[in-house]
Tab-separated table of C-alpha atoms in Angstrom:
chain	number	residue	atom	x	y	z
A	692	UNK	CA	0.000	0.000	0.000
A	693	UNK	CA	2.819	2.385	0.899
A	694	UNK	CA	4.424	2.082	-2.548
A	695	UNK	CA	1.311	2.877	-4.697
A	696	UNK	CA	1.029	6.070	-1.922
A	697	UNK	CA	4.450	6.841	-2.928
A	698	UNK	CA	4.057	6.027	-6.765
A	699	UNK	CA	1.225	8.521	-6.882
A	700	UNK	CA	3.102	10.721	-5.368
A	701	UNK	CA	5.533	10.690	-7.455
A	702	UNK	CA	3.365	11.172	-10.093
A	703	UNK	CA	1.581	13.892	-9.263
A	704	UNK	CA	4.638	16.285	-8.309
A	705	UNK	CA	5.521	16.080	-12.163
A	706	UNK	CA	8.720	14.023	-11.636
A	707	UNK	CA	9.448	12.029	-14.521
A	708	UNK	CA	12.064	9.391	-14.787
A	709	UNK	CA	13.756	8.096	-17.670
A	710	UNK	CA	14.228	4.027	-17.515
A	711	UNK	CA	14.791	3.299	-20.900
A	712	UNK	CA	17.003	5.789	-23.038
A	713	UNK	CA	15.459	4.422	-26.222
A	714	UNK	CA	12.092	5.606	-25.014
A	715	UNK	CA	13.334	9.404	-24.589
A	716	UNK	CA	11.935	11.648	-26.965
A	717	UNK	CA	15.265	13.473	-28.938
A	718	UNK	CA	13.854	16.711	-29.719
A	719	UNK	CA	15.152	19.143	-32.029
A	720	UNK	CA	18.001	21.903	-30.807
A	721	UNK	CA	16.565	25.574	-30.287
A	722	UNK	CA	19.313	27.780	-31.816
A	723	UNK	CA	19.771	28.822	-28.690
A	724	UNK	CA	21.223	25.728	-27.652
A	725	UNK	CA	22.774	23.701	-30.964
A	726	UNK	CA	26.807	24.145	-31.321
A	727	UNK	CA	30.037	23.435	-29.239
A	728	UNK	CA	30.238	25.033	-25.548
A	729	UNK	CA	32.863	24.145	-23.587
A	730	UNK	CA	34.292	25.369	-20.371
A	731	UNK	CA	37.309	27.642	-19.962
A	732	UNK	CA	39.653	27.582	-16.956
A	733	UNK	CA	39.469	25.712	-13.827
A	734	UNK	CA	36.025	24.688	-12.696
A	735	UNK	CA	35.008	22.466	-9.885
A	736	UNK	CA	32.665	19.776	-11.632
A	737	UNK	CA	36.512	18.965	-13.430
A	738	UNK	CA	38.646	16.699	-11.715
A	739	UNK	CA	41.381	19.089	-12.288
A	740	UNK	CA	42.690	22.902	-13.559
A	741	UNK	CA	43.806	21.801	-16.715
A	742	UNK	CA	40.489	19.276	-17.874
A	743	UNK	CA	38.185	20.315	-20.185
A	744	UNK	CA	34.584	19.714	-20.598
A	745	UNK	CA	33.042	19.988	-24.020
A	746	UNK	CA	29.290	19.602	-25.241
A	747	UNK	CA	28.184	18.928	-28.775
A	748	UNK	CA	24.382	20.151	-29.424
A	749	UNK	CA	23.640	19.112	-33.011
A	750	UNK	CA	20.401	20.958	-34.653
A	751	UNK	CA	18.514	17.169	-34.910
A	752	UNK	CA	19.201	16.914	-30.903
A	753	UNK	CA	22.317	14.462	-31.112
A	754	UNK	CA	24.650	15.499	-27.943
A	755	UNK	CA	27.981	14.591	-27.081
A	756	UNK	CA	29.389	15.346	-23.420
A	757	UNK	CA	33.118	14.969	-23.724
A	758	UNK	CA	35.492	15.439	-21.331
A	759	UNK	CA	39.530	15.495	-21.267
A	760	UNK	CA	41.996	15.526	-19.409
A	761	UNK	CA	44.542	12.435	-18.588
A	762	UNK	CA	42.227	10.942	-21.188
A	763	UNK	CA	38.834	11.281	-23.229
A	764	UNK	CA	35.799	10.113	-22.046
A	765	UNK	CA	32.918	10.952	-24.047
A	766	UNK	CA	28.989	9.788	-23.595
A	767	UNK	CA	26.665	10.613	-26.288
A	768	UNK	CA	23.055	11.088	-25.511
A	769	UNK	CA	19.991	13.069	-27.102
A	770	UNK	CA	18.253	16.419	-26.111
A	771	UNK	CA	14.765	16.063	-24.976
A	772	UNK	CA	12.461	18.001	-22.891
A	773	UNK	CA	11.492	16.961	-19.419
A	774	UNK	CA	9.072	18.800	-17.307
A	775	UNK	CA	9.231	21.918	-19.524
A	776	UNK	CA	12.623	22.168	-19.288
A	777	UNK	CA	15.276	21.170	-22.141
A	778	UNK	CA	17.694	18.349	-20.572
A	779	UNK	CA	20.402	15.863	-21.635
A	780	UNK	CA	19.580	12.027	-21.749
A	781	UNK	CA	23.023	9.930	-22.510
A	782	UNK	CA	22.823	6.675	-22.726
A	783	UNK	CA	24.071	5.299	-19.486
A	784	UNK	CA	20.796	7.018	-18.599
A	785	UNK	CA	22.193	10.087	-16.824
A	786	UNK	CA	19.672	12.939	-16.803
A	787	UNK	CA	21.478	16.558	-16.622
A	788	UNK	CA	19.575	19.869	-17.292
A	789	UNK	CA	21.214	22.781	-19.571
A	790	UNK	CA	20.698	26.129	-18.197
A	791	UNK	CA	21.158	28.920	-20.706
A	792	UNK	CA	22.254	32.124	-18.838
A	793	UNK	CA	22.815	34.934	-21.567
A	794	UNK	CA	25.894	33.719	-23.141
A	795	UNK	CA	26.883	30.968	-20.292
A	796	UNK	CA	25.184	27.459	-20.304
A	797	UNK	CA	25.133	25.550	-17.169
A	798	UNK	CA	25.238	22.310	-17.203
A	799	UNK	CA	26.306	19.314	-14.694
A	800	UNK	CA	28.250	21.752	-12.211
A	801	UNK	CA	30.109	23.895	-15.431
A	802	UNK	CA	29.567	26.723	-17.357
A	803	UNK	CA	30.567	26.526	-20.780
A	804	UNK	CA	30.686	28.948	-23.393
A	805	UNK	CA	30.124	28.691	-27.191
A	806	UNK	CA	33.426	28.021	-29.296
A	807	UNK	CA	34.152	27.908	-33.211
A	808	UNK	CA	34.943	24.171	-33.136
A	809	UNK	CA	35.697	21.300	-30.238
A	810	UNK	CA	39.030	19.684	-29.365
A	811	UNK	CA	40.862	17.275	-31.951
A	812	UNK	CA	40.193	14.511	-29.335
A	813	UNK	CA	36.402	15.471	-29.068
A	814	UNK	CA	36.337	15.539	-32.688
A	815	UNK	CA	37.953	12.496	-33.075
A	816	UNK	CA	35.084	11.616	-30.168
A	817	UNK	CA	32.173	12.535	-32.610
A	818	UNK	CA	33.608	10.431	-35.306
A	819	UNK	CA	33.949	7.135	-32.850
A	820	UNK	CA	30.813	7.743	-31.645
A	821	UNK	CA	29.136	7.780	-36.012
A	822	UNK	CA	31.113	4.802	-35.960
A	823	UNK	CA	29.660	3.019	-33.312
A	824	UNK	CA	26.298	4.208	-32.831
A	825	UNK	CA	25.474	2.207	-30.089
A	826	UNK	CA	28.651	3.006	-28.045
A	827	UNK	CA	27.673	4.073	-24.094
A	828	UNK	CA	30.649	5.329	-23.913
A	829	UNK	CA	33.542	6.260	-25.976
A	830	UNK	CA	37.051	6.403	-23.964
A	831	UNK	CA	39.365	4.691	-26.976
A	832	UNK	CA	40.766	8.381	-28.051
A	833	UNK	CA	44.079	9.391	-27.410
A	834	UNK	CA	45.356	12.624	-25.756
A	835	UNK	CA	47.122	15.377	-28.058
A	836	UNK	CA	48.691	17.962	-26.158
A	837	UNK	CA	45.756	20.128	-24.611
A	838	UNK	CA	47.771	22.888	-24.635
A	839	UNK	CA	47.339	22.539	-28.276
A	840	UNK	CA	44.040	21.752	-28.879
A	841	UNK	CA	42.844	25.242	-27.017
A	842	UNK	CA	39.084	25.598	-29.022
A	843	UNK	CA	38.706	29.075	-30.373
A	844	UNK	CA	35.789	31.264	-29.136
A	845	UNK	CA	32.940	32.138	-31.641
A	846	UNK	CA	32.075	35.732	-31.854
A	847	UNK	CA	29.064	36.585	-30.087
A	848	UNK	CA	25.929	36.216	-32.332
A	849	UNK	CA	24.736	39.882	-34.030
């Protein structure tokens, strides 16, 4: 009896959660959203000072979340909306929302900022991930110098 209390519950506070990734809608990028952020500088949800985080918002809702640092691991997932709100799905069925905030999207504990193109290693990420498309995970890429690979910032949209 307690669980179906709990169950409705649940149900009627509007919390949704995702069980099957292939069930999650992938909805289509706002411009708002589609393109490469990535962070800049130390931030605490890195492991350290010199990672960085990069996501990959296609216009068809594709993401990739791809982080660096000793080495690359990178989760693909799909954009979909959730409780009004726009949020990544990957597919080891980790929910994270995206927070646009003028220029600055927050998402999973890092602001990121748009940039003209990712990291070789991300890009070589994206290409794994066409490659196997039903990858989880991707951490098979290995590390260029990240001192090299510094992604150059877009100029702000007119």
């Amino acid at each position: 009896m307690k669980k179906w209390i709990v169950a409705g519950a649940v149900l009627l506070s509007g919390c949704t959660q995702i069980t099957n990734y292939n069930m999650a809608v992938k909805t289509p990028a706002p411009d708002s959203l589609q393109g490469i952020w990535q962070t800049s500088g130390p931030q605490s949800g890195l492991i350290s000072e010199k990672a960085t985080g990069t996501l990959i918002i296609t216009h068809e809702g594709d993401t990739l979340d791809c982080r660096q640092w000793q080495r690359v691991i990178a989760k693909p997932g799909k954009l979909t909306v959730l409780d009004g709100d726009y949020v990544n799905i990957n597919r080891q069925l980790r929910v994270m929302p995206l927070e646009l905030d003028g220029e600055t999207l927050n998402y999973d504990k890092l602001e990121l900022h748009r940039v003209a193109r990712p990291t070789v290693e991300c890009q070589k990420a994206l290409e794994a991930v066409k490659a196997q498309p039903n990858a989880r995970v991707i951490q098979d890429i290995q590390i260029d110098s990240l001192s090299e690979n510094a992604a150059t910032v877009a100029a702000p949209k007119a």
